[in-house]
Tab-separated table of C-alpha atoms in Angstrom:
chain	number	residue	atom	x	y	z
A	4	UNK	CA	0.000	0.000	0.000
A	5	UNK	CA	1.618	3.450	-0.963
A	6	UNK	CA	2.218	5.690	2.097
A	7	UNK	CA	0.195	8.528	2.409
A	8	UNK	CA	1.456	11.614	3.897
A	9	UNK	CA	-1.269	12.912	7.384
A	10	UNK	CA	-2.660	16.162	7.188
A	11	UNK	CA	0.000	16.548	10.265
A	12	UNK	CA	2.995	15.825	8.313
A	13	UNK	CA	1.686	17.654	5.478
A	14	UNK	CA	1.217	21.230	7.594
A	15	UNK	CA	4.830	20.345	9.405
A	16	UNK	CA	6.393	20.134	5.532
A	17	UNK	CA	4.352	23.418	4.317
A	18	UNK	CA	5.749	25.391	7.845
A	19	UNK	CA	9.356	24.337	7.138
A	20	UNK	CA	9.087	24.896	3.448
A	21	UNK	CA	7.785	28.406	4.514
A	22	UNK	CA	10.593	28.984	6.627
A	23	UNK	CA	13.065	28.233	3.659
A	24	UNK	CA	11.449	30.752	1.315
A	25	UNK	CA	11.471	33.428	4.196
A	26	UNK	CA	15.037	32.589	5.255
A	27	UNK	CA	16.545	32.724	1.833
A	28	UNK	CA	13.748	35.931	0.898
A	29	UNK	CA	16.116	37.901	3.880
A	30	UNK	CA	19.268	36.873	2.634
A	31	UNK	CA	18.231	38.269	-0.681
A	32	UNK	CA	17.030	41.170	0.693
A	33	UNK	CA	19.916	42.174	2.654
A	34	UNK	CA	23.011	41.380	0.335
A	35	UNK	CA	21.339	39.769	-3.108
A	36	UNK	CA	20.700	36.809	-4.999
A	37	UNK	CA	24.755	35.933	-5.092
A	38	UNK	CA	24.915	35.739	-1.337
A	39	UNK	CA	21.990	33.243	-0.915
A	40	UNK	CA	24.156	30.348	-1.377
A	41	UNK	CA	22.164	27.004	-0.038
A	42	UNK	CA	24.540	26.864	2.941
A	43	UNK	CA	23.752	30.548	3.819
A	44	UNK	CA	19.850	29.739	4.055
A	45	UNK	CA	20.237	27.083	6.027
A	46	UNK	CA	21.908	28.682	8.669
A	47	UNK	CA	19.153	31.248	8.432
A	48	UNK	CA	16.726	28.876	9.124
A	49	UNK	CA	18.052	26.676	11.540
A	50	UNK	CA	18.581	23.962	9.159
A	51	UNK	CA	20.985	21.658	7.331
A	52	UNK	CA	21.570	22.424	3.242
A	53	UNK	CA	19.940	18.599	3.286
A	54	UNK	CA	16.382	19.966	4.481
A	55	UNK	CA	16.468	22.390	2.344
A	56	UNK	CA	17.050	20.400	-1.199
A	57	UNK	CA	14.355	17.685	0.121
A	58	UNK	CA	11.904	20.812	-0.323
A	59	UNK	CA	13.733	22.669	-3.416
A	60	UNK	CA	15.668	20.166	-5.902
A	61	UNK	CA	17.885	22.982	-6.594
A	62	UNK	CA	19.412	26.598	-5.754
A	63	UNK	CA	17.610	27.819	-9.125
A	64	UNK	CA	14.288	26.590	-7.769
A	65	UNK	CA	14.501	28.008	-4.530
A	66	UNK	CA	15.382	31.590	-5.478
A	67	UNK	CA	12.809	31.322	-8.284
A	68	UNK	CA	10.286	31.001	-5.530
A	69	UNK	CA	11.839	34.104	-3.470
A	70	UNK	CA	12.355	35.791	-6.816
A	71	UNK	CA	8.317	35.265	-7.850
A	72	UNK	CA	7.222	35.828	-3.961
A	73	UNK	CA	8.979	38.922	-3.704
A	74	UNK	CA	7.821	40.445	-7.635
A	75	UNK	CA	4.283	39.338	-7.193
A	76	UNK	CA	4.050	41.001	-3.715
A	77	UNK	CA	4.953	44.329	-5.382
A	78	UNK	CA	2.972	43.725	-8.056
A	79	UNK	CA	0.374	43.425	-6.242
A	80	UNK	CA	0.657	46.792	-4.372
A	81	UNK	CA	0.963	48.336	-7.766
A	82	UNK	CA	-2.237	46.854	-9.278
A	83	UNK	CA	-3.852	47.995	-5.933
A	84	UNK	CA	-2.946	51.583	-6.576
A	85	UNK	CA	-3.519	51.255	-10.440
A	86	UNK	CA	-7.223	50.168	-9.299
A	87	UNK	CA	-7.827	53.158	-6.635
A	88	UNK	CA	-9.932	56.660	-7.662
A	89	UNK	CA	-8.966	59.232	-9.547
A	90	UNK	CA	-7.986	60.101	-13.273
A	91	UNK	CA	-5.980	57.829	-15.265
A	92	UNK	CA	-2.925	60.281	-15.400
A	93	UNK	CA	-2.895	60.854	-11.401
A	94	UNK	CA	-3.291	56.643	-11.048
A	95	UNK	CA	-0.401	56.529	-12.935
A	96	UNK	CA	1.565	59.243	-11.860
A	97	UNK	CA	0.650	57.434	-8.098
A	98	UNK	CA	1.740	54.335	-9.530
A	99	UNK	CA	5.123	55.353	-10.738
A	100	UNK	CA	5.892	56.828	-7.746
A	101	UNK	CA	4.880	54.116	-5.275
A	102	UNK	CA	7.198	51.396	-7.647
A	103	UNK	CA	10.278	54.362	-7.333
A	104	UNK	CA	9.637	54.869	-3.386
A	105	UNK	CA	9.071	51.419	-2.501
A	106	UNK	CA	12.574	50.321	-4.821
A	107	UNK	CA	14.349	53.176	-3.350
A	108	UNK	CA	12.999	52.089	0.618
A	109	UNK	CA	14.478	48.518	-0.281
A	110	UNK	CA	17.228	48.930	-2.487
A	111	UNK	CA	19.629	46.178	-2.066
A	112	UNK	CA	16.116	43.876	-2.613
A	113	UNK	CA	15.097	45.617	-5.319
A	114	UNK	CA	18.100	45.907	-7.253
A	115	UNK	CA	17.629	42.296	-6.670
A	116	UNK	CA	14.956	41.890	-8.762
A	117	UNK	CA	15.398	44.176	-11.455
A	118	UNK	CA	18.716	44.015	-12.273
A	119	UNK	CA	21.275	42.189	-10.372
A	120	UNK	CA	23.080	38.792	-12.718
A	121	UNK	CA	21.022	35.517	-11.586
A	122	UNK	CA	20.551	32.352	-12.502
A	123	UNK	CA	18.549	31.585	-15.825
A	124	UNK	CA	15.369	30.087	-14.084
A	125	UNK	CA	15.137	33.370	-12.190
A	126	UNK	CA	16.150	35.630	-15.198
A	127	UNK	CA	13.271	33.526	-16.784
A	128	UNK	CA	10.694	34.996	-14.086
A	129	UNK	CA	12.282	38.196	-14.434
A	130	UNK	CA	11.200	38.417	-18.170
A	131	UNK	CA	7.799	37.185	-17.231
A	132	UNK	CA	7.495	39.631	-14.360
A	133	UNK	CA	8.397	42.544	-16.710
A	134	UNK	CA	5.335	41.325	-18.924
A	135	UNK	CA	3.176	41.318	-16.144
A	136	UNK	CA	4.867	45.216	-15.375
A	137	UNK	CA	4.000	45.692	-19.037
A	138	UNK	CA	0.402	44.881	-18.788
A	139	UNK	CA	-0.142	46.624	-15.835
A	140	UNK	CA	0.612	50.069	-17.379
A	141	UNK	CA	-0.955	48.848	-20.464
A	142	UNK	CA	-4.082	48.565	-18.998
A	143	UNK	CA	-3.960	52.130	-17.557
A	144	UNK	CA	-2.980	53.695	-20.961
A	145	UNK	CA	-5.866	51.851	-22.444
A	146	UNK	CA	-7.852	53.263	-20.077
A	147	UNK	CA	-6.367	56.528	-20.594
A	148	UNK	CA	-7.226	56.646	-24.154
A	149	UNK	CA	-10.800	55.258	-24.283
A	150	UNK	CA	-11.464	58.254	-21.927
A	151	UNK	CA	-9.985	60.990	-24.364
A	152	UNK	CA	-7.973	61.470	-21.222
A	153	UNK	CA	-4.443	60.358	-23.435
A	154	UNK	CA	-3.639	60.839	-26.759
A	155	UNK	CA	-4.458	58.017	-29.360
A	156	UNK	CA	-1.182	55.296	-28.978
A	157	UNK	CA	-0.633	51.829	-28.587
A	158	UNK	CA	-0.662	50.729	-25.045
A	159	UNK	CA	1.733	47.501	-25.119
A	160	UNK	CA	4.086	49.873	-26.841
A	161	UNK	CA	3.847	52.838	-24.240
A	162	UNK	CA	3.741	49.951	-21.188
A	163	UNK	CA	6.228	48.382	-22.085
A	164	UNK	CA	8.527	51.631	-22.795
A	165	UNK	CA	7.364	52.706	-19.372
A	166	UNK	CA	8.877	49.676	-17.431
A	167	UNK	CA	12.064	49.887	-19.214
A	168	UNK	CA	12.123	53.436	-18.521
A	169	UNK	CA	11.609	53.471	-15.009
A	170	UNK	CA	13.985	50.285	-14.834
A	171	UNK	CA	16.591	51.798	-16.385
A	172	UNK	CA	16.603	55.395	-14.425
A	173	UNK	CA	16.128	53.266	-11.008
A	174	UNK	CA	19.062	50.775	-11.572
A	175	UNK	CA	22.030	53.019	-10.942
A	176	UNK	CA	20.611	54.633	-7.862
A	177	UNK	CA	19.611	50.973	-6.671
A	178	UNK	CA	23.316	49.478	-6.825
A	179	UNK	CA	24.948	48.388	-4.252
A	180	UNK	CA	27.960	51.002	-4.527
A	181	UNK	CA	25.651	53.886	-5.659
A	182	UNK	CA	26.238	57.280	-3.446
A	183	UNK	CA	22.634	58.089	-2.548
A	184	UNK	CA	21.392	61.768	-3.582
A	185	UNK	CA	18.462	63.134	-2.995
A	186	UNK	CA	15.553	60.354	-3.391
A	187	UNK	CA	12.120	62.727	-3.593
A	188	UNK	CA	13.876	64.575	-6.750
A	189	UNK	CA	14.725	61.549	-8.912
A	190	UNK	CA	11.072	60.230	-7.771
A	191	UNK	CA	9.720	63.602	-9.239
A	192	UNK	CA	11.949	63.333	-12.527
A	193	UNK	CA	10.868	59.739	-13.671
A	194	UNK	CA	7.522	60.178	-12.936
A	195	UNK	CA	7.446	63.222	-14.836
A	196	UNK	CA	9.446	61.136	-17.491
A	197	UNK	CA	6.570	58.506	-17.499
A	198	UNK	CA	3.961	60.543	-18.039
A	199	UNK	CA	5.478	62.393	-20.744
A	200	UNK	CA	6.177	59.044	-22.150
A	201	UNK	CA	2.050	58.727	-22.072
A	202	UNK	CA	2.075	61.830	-24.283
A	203	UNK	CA	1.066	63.634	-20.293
A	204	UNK	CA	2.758	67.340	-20.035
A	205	UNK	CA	4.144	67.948	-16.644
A	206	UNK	CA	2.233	70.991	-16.050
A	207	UNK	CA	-0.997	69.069	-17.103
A	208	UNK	CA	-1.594	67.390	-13.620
């Protein structure tokens, strides 16, 4: 008769699988994905590198999960704030500035996950992340211009020029060896950048 795991065991595997993700989640978040090495999670969370591959085959697996965790969580915010009241340019103004604020709040985690080297399972949830980024904004643009509130355009176009836009002005201040300057004026510039991207003048509110 195959054995069949109790609801017991199963909870007990979910708790310590749990505990791996959040371990290895804080090592990322403190120093990156290259310092969450299997034997550096484990001593996070109290257990040997041998617990930890009977839940994740492999490092690639793991930090895929802490790579997906972490992205959808801030996703999540974002589509939150993308949903809330108010005009289509102030949503997205509000939504450019909460991803800037919230990157520039956690840097070393969020240079993490937008541009730090990793391995090609997590680059491949990186790309798919970026999509998700893409249609996010997309949506709002769409939104935008059924409402005669943004010019005519094409909104996978514009969404997708808006994540690599605000990717690309947030990466050097995120790195790791980046002097920080003054945060609430590079917030102002690239969302000012974003909606001029959306064919939105800065003095138009």
């Amino acid at each position: 008769m195959p054995y069949r795991r109790t609801e017991k065991t199963e909870r007990r595997l979910a708790e310590v699988r749990e505990r791996i993700v959040s371990a290895a989640w804080d090592v990322v978040a403190e120093s990156g994905f290259e310092a969450a090495a299997m034997s550096a999670v484990a001593e996070r969370a109290d257990l040997s590198a041998g617990g930890i591959y009977r839940h994740f085959p492999s490092r690639g697996d793991l930090l895929t999960e802490v790579f997906r965790r972490a992205s959808g969580h801030e996703l999540d915010v974002l589509a939150s704030v993308a949903a809330s009241d108010g005009t289509v340019r102030h949503r997205l103004a509000r939504v450019v500035v909460t991803f800037a604020r919230r990157a520039l709040d956690g840097r070393r985690l969020a240079y993490a996950l937008i541009a730090e080297p990793v391995d090609p399972s997590v680059d491949a949830a990186r790309l798919d992340y970026r999509r998700r980024y893409r249609d996010l904004f997309a949506d709002l643009v769409r939104e935008g211009v059924t409402r005669s509130e943004l010019p005519a355009q094409d909104p996978e176009l514009t969404g997708a020029a808006l994540v690599g836009a605000v990717a690309e002005c947030l990466v050097g201040p995120l790195a790791p060896d980046h002097d920080h300057a003054d945060d609430e004026s590079l917030i102002a510039n690239v969302t000012a950048l974003a909606l001029n991207l959306t064919g939105v003048t800065t003095d138009a509110g």
